[in-house]
GROMACS .gro file of C-alpha atoms in nm:
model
  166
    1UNK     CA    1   0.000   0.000   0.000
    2UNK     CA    2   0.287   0.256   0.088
    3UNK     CA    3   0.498   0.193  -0.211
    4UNK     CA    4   0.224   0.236  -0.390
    5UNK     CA    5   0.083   0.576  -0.298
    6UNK     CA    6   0.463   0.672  -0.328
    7UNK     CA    7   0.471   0.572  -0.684
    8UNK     CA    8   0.149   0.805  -0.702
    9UNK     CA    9   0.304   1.080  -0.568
   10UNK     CA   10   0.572   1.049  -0.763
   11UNK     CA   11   0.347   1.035  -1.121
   12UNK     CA   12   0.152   1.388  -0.974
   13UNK     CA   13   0.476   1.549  -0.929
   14UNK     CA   14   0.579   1.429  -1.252
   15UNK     CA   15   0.269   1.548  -1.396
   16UNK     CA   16   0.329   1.904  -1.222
   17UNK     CA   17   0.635   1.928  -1.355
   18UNK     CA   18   0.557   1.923  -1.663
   19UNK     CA   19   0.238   2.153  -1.665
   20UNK     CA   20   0.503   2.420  -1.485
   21UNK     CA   21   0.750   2.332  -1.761
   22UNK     CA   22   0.500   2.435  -2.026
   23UNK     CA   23   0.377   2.725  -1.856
   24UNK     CA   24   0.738   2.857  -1.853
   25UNK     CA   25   0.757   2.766  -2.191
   26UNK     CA   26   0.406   2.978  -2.285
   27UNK     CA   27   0.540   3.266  -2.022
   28UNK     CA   28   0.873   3.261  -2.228
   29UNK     CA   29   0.710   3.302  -2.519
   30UNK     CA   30   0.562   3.638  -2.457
   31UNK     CA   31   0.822   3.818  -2.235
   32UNK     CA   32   0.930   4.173  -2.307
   33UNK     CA   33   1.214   4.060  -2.526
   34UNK     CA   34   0.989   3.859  -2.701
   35UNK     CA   35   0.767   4.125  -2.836
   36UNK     CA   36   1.095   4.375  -2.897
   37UNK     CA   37   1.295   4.148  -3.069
   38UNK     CA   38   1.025   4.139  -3.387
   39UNK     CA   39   0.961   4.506  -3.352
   40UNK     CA   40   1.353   4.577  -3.356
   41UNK     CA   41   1.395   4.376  -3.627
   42UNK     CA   42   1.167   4.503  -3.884
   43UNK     CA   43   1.260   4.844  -3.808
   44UNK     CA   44   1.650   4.760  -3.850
   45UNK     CA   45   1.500   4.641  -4.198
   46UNK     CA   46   1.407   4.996  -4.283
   47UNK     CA   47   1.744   5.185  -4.099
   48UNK     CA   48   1.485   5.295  -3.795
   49UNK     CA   49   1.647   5.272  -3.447
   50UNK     CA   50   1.541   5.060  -3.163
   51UNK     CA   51   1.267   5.037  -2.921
   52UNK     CA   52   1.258   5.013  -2.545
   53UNK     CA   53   1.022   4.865  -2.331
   54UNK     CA   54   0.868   5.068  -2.123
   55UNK     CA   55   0.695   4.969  -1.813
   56UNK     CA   56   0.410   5.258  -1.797
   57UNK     CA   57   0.343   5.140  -2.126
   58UNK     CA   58   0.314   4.804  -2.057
   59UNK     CA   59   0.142   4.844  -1.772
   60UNK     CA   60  -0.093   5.058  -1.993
   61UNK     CA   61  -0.125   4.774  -2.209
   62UNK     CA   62  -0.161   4.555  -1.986
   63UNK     CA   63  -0.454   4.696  -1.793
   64UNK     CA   64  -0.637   4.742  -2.112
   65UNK     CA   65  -0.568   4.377  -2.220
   66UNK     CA   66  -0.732   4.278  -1.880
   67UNK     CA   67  -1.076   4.424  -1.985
   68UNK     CA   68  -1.070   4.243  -2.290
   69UNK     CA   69  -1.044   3.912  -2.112
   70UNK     CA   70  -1.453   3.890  -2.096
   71UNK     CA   71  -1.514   3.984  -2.462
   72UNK     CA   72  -1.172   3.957  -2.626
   73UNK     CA   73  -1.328   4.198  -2.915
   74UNK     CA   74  -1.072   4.384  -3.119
   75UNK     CA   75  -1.193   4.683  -3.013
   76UNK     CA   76  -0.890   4.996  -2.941
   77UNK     CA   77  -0.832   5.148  -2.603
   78UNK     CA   78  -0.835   5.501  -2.750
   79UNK     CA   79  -0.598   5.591  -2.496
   80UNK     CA   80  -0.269   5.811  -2.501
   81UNK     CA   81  -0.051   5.542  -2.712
   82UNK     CA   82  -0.009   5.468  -3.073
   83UNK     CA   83  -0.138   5.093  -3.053
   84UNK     CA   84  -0.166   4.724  -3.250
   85UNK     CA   85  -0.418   4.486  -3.137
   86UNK     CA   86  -0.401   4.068  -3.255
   87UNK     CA   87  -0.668   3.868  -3.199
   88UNK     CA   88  -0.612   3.535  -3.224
   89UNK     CA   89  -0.852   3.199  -3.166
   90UNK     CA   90  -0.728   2.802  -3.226
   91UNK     CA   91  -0.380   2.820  -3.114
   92UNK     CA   92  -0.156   2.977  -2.772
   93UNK     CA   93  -0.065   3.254  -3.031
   94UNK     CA   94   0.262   3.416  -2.878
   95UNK     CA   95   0.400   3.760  -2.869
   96UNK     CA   96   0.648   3.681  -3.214
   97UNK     CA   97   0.271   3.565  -3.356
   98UNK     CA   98   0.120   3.852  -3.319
   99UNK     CA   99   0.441   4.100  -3.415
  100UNK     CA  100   0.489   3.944  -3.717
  101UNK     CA  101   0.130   3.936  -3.816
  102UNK     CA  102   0.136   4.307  -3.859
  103UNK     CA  103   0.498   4.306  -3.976
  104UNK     CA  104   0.364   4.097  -4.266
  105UNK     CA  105   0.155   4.415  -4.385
  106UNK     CA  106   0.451   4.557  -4.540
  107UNK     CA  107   0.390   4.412  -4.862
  108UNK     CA  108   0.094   4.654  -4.846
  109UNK     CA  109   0.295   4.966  -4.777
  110UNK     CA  110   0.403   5.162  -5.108
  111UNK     CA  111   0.663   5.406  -4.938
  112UNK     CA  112   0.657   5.656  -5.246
  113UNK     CA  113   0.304   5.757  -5.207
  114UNK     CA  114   0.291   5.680  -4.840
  115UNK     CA  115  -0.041   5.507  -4.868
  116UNK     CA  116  -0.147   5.109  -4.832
  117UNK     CA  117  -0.297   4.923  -5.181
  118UNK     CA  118  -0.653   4.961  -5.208
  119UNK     CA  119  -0.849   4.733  -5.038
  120UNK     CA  120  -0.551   4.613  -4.792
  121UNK     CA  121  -0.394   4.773  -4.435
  122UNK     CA  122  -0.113   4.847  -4.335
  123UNK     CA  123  -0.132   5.095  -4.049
  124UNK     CA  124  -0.036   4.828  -3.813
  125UNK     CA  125   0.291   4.801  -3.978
  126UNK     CA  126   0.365   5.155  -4.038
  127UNK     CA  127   0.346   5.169  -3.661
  128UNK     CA  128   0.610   4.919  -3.588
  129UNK     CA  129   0.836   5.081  -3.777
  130UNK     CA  130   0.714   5.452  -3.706
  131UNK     CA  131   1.100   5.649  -3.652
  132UNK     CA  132   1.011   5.844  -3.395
  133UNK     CA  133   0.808   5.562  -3.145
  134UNK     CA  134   1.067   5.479  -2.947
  135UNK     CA  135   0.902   5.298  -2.646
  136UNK     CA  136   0.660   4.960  -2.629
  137UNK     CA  137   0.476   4.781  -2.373
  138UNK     CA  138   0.260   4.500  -2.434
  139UNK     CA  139   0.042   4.285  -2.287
  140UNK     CA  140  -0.117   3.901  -2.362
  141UNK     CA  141  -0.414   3.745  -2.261
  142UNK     CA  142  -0.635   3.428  -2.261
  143UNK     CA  143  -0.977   3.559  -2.299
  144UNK     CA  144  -1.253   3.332  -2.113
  145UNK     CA  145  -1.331   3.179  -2.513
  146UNK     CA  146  -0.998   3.038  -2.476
  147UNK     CA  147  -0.882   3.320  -2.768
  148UNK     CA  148  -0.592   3.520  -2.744
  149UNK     CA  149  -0.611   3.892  -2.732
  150UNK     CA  150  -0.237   4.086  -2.740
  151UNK     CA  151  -0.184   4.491  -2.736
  152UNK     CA  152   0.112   4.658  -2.775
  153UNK     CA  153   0.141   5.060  -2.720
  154UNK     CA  154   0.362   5.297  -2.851
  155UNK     CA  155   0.504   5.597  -2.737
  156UNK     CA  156   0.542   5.838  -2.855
  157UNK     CA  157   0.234   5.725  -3.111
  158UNK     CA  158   0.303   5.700  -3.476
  159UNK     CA  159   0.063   5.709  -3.799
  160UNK     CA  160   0.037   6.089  -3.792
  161UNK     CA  161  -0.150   6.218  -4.099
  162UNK     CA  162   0.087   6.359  -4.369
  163UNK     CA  163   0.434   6.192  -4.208
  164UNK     CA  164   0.612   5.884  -4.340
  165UNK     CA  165   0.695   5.618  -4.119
  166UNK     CA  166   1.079   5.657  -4.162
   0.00000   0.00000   0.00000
């Protein structure tokens, strides 16, 4: 009976080492880094400097992210922040996910005329690579449908009317 309950014990801690394994793994996947390293590297691809993370920002983002948790609607905060939102349903879609998703909009960008093609968008790329944003924060969450709902904020905001991106 004893050695039994011990071999038990031993497949639950098993089993909870594994479920904290993953959740590293999932937690890993959406640190800071993890949303800056996209962002830096489509704006080296245009010769526009870094961004920073910035914890008011993030904590910005975060908040907002946390009231989308009930509806997970793309829906902007309209707050002080230039800002990308990813919605996401089927998959743990991660901070690189959502980065490149409006990275990937910059076959819609025609630079000379500063405009997107008709019909397409490509705002949320122009503001990953907006020159003078120099700051992120962003935030990921599982919303109660089991979808994924990520922000990130800018500052200082980008797509201004009548500027290029870089």
């Amino acid at each position: 009976m004893c050695s039994m309950a011990i071999s038990k014990l031993a497949l639950c801690l098993a089993c909870i080492m594994v479920r904290l394994a993953m959740t590293k793994q999932t937690l890993a996947q959406n640190s800071a880094q993890d949303f800056i390293n996209p962002h830096n590297s489509a704006r080296s691809a245009v010769g526009v400097g870094q961004v920073t993370w910035d914890a008011t920002v993030a904590a910005y983002a975060q908040n907002y992210a946390n009231q989308r948790i009930g509806d997970c609607q793309l829906v902007h905060s309209g707050g002080p922040y230039g800002e990308n939102i990813f919605w996401g349903s089927g998959a743990e879609f991660t901070a690189a996910d959502a980065v490149n998703s409006w990275v990937s909009e910059k076959q819609y960008y025609d630079y000379a005329s500063n405009t997107c093609a008709a019909g397409k968008q490509c705002g949320h790329y122009t503001q990953v690579v907006w020159r003078s944003s120099t700051s992120i924060g962003c935030a990921r969450v599982k919303c109660n449908s089991g979808a994924i709902f990520i922000i990130c904020n800018y500052k200082p905001a980008g797509n201004i009317v009548g500027q290029w991106p870089y």
